[in-house]
GROMACS .gro file of C-alpha atoms in nm:
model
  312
    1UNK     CA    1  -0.992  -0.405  -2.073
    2UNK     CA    2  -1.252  -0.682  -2.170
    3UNK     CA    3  -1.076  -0.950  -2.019
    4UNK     CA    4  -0.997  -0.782  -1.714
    5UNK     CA    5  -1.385  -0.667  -1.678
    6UNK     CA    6  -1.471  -1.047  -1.725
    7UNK     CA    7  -1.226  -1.165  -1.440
    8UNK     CA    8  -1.378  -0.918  -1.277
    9UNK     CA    9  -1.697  -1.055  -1.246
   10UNK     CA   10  -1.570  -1.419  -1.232
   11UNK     CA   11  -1.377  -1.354  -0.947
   12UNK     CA   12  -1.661  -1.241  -0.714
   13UNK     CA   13  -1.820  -1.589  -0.770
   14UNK     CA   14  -1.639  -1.627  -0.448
   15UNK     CA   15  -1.349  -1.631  -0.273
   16UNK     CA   16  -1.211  -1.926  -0.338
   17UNK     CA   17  -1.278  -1.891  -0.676
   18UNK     CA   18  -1.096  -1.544  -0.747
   19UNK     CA   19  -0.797  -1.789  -0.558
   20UNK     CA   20  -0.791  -2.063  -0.822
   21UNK     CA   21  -0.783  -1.762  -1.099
   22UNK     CA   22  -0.484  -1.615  -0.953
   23UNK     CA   23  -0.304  -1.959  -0.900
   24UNK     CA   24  -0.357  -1.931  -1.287
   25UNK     CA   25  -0.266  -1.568  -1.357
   26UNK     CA   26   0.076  -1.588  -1.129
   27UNK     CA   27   0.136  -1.924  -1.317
   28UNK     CA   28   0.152  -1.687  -1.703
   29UNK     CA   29   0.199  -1.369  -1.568
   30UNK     CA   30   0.443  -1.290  -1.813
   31UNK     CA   31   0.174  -1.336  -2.011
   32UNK     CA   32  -0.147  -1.222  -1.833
   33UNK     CA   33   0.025  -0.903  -1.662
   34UNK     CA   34  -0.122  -0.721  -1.944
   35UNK     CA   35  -0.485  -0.748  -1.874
   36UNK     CA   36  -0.469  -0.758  -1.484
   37UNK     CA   37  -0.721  -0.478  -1.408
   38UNK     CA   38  -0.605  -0.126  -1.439
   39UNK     CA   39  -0.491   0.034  -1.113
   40UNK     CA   40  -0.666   0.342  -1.219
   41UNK     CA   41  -0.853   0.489  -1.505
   42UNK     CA   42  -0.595   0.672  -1.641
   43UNK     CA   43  -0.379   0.381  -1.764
   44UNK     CA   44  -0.651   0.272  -2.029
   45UNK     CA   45  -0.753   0.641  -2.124
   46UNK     CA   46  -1.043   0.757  -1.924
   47UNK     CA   47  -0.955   1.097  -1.804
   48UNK     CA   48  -1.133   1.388  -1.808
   49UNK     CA   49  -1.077   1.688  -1.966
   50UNK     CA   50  -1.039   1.893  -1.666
   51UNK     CA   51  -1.003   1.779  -1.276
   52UNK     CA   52  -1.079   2.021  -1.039
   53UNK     CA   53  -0.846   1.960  -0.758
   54UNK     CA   54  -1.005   2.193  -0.545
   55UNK     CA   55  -1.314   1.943  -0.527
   56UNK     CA   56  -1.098   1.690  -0.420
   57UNK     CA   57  -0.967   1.886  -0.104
   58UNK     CA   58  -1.301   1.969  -0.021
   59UNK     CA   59  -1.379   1.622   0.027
   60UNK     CA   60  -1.111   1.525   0.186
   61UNK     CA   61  -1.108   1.791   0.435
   62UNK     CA   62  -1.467   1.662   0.497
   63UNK     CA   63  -1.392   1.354   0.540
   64UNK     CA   64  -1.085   1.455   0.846
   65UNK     CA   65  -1.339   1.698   1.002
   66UNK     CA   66  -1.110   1.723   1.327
   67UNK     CA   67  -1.112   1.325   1.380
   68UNK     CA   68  -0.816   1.219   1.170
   69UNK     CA   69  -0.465   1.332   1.341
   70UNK     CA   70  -0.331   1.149   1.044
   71UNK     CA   71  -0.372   1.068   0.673
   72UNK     CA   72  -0.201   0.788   0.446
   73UNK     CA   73  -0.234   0.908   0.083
   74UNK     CA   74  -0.207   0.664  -0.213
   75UNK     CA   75  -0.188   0.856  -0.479
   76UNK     CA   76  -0.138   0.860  -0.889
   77UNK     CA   77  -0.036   1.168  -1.026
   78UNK     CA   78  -0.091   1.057  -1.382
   79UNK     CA   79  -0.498   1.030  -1.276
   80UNK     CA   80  -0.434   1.390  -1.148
   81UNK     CA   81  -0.257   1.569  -1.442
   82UNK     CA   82  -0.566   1.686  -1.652
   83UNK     CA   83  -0.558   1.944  -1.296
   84UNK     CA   84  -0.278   2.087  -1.475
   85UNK     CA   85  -0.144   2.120  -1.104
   86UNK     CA   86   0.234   2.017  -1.055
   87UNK     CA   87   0.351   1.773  -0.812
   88UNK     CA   88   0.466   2.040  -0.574
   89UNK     CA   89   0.138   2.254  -0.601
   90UNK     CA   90  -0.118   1.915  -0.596
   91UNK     CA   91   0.119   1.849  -0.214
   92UNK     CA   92   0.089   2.218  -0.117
   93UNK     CA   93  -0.286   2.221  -0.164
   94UNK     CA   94  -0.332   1.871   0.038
   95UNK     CA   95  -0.125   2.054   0.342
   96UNK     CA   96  -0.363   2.352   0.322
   97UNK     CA   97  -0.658   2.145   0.334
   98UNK     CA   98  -0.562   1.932   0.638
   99UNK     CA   99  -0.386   2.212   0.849
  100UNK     CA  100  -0.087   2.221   1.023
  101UNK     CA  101  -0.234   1.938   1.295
  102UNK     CA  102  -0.258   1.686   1.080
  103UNK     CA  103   0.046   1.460   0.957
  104UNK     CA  104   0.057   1.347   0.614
  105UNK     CA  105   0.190   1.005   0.526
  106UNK     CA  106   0.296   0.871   0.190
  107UNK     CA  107   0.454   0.547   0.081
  108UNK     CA  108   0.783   0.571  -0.054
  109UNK     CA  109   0.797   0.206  -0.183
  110UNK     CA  110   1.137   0.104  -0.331
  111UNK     CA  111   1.228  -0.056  -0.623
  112UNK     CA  112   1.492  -0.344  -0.617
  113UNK     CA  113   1.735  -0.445  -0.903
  114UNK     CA  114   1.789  -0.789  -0.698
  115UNK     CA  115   1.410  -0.869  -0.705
  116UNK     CA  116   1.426  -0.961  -1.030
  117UNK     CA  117   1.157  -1.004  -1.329
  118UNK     CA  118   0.809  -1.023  -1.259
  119UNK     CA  119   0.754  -1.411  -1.352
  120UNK     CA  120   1.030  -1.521  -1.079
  121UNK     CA  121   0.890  -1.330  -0.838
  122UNK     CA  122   0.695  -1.603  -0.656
  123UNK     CA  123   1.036  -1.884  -0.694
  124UNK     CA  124   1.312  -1.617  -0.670
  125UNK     CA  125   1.509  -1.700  -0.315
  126UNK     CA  126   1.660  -1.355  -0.203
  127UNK     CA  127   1.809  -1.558   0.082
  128UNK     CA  128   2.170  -1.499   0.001
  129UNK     CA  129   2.099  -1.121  -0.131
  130UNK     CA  130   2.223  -0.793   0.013
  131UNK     CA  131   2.006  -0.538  -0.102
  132UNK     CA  132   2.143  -0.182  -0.088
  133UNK     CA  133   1.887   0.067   0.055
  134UNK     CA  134   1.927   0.426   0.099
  135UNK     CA  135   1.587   0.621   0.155
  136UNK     CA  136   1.727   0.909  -0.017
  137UNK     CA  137   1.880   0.787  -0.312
  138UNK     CA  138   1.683   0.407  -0.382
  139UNK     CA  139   1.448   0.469  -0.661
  140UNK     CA  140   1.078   0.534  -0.528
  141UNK     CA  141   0.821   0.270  -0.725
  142UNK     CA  142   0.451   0.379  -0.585
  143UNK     CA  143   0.458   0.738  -0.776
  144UNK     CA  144   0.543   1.104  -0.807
  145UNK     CA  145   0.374   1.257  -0.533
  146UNK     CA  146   0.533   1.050  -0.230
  147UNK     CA  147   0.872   1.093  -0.425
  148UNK     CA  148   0.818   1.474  -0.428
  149UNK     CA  149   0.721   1.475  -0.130
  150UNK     CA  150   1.063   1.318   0.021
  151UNK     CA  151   1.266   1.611  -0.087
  152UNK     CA  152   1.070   1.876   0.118
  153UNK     CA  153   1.278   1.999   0.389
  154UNK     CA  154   1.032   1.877   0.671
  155UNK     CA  155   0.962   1.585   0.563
  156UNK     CA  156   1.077   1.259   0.767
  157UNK     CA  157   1.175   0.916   0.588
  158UNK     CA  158   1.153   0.566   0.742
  159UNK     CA  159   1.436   0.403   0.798
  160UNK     CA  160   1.274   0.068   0.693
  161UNK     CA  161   1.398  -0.050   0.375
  162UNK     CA  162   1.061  -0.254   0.298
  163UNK     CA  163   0.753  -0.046   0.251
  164UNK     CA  164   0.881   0.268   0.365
  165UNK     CA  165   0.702   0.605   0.397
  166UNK     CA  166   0.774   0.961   0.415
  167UNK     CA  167   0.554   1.198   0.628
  168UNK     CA  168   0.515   1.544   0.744
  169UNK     CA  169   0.360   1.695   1.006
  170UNK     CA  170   0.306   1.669   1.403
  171UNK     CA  171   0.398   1.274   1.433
  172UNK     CA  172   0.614   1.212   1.131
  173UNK     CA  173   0.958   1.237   1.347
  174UNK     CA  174   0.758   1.010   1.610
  175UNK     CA  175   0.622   0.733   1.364
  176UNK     CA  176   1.037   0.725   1.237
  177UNK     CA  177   1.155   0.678   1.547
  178UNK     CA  178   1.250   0.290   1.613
  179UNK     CA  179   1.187   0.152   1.297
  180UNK     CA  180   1.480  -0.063   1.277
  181UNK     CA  181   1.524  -0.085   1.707
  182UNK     CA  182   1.496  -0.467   1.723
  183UNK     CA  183   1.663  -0.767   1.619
  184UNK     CA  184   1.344  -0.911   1.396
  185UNK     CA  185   1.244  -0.609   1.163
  186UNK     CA  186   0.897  -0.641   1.085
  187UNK     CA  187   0.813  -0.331   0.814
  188UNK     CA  188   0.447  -0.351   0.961
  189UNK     CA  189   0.499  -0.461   1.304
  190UNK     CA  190   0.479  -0.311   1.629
  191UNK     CA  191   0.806  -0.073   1.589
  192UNK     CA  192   0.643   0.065   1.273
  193UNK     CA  193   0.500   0.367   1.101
  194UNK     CA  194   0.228   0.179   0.953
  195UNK     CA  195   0.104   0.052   1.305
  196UNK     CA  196   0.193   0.367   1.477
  197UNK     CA  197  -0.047   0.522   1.184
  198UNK     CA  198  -0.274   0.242   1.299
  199UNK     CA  199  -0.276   0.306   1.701
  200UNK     CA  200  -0.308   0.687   1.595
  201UNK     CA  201  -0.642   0.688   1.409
  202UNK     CA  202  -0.534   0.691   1.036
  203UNK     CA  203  -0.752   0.822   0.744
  204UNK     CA  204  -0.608   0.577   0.443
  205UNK     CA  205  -0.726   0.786   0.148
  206UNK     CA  206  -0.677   0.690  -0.212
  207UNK     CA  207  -0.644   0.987  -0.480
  208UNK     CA  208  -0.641   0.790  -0.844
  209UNK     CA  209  -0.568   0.434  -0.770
  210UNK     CA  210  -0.760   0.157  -0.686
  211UNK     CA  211  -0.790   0.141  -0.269
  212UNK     CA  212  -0.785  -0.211  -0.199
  213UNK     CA  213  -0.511  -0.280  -0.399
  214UNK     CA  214  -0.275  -0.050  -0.214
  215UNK     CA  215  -0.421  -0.063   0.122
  216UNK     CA  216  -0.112  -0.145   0.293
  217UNK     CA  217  -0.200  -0.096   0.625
  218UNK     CA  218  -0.417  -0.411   0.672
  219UNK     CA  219  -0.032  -0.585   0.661
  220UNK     CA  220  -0.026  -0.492   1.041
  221UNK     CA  221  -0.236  -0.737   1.126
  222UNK     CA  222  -0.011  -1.002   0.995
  223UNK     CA  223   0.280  -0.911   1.174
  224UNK     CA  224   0.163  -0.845   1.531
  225UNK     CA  225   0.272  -1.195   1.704
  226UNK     CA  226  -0.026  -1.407   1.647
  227UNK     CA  227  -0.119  -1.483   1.259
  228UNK     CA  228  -0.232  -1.786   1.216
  229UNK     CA  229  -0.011  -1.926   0.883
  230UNK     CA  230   0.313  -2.076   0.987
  231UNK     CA  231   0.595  -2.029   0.792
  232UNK     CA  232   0.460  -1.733   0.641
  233UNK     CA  233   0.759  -1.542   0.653
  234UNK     CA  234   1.082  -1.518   0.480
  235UNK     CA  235   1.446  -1.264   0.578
  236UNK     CA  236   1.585  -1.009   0.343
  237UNK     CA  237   1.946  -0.905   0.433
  238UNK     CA  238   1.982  -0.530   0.374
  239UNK     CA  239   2.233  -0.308   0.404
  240UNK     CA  240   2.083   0.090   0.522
  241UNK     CA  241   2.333   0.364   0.388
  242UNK     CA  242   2.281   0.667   0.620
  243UNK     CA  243   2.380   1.020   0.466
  244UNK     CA  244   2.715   1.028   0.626
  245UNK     CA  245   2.810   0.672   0.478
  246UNK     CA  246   2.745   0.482   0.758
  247UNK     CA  247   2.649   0.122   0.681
  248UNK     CA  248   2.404  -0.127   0.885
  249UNK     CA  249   2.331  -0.439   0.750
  250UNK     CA  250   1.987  -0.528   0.931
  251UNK     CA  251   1.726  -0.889   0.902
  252UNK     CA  252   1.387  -0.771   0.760
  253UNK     CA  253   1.148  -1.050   0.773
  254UNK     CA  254   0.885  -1.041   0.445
  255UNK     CA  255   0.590  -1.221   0.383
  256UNK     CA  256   0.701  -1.495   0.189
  257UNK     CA  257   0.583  -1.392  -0.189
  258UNK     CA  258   0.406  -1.719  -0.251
  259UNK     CA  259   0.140  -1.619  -0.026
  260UNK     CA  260   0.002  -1.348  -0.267
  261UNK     CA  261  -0.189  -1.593  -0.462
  262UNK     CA  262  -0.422  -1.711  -0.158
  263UNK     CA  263  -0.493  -1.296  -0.181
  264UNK     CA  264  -0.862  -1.262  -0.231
  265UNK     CA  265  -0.863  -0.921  -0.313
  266UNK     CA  266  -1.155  -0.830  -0.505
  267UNK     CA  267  -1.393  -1.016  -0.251
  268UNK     CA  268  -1.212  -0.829  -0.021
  269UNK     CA  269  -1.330  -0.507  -0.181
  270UNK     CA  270  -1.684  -0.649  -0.198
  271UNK     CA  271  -1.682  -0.696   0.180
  272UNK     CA  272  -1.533  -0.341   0.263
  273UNK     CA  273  -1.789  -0.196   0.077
  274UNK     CA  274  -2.084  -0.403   0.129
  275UNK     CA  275  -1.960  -0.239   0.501
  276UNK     CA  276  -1.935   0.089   0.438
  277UNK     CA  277  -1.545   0.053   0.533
  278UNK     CA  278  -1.423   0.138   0.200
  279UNK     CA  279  -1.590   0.462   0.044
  280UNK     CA  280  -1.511   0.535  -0.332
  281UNK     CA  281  -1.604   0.878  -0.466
  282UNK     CA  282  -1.599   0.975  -0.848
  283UNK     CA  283  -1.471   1.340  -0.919
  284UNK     CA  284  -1.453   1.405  -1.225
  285UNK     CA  285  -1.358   1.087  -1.351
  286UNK     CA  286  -1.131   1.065  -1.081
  287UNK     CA  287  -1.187   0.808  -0.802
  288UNK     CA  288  -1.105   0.912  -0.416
  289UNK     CA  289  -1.129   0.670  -0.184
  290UNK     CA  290  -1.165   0.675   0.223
  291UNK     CA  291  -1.103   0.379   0.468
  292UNK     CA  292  -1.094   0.453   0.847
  293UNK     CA  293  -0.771   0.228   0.960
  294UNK     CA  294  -0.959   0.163   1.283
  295UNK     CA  295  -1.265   0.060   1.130
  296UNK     CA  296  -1.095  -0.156   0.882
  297UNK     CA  297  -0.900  -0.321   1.232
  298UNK     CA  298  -1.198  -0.394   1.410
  299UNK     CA  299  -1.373  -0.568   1.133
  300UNK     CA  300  -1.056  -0.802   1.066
  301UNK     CA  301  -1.047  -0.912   1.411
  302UNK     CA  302  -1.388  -1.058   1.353
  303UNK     CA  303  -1.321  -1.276   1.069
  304UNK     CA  304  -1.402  -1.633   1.138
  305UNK     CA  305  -1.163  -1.694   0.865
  306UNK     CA  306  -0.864  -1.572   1.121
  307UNK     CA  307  -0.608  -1.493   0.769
  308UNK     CA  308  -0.843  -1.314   0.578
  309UNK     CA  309  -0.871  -1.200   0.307
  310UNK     CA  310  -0.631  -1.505   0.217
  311UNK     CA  311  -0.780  -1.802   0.164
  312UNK     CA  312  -0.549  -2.051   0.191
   0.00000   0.00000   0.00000
């Protein structure tokens, strides 16, 4: 906790700087993995006693207030068990509080077998690889809610086998449809749930975790025709198992993993909050956290620096 509190601060020397550190952190992560800064406060301990839940809706449905037709929730249920709410009961209460009018989005990100460790994840080549995915059976990685949430009887899946969601609600069918049309699959492109949550006036709100670090909807604006970095991505081969066995190998392209060390992520949290993008609440220990996708678009496209936040 010390040494991630001094990177920390080291880091937001400047961009560059916070660059150089993860050039050095990817290069050991076997090693430094254990002091990267927590993704939320519950992994080193600091919990309350007792969340109130019902505090949280309230600020979320403040937050919607009839302008949000959808929400992306990034959630961690382990920051949300001292509610003594279930999975099941924490989703039912979020669907009260936005109404039937508003969808609710979740990531359903999947973990691989054939990505391998952690320290060959910048060298591994996945070139050659046919990963298997079926979105109802391929083990969910980003949590319990979101993986709850799947098995609900309304709720929609994308067929997308790289950063998936599940949804329900007014647009979830909609924001499914396509997802795998074309002949280049982009998994935040144009034929997309994440940029039809974008073109629809998202609310990204975090519930537990750390915003920035799982705000996966500023990966649209990488993949809509004209980023600057060339070469910047790779093609995963994957093979989509539909419910009646029906198999479709489909082209994914991925940014290529290399990239993640120009990632100047904590600056970029300085900037969305030094612009009253990215709002972090505390209650009760418990951080909830608001970015208005549109907002967060509009100030990208302004960037002199036409790849931020990388810095390459």
């Amino acid at each position: 906790m010390f040494i991630a509190s001094i990177y920390q601060k080291i880091v937001l020397i400047s961009p560059h700087v916070e660059v150089i550190l993860r050039k050095f952190y990817w290069k050991f992560v076997d090693i430094f993995v254990r002091f990267r800064p927590v993704s939320n406060k519950a992994e080193v301990g600091i919990m309350s006693d007792k969340v109130d839940f019902d505090k949280i809706s309230q600020l979320i449905a403040k937050k919607i207030a009839g302008e949000f037709p959808i929400i992306i929730i990034h959630s961690s249920y382990k920051a949300l068990k001292s509610t003594n709410l279930s999975p099941v009961e924490i989703i039912s209460n979020i669907r009260k509080t936005v109404g039937e009018n508003v969808t609710i989005v979740m990531p359903v990100i999947r973990a691989f077998e054939e990505k391998g460790e952690l320290k060959d994840y910048l060298k591994r080549d996945l070139s050659s690889v046919v990963c298997e995915y079926d979105k109802y059976a391929t083990p969910v990685s980003s949590g319990v809610l979101p993986k709850v949430m799947m098995t609900l009887p309304d709720a929609y899946i994308s067929d997308c086998p790289l950063n998936p969601v599940v949804a329900i609600g007014p647009h979830a069918e909609k924001m499914m449809k396509n997802n795998v049309h074309s002949g280049k699959i982009y998994p935040h492109g144009k034929e997309s749930a994440w940029y039809y949550c974008l073109i629809n006036k998202a609310l990204v709100v975090g519930i537990g975790v750390r915003l920035h670090h799982n705000l996966t909807i500023r990966r649209v604006f990488e993949e809509l025709g004209d980023w600057p970095v060339e070469n910047w991505f790779r093609v995963r081969q994957f093979c989509i198992k539909s419910r009646n066995n029906v198999e479709n190998v489909v082209s994914v392209l991925e940014r290529r993993p290399q990239y993640t060390v120009f990632l100047a992520e904590e600056n970029m949290r300085k900037k969305l909050l030094e612009n009253n993008i990215l709002e972090v609440y505390d209650i009760d220990g418990v951080d909830v956290s608001f970015v208005d996708s549109e907002t967060l678009f509009k100030y990208m496209k302004l960037q002199k620096n036409k790849n931020w936040p990388y810095y390459i």
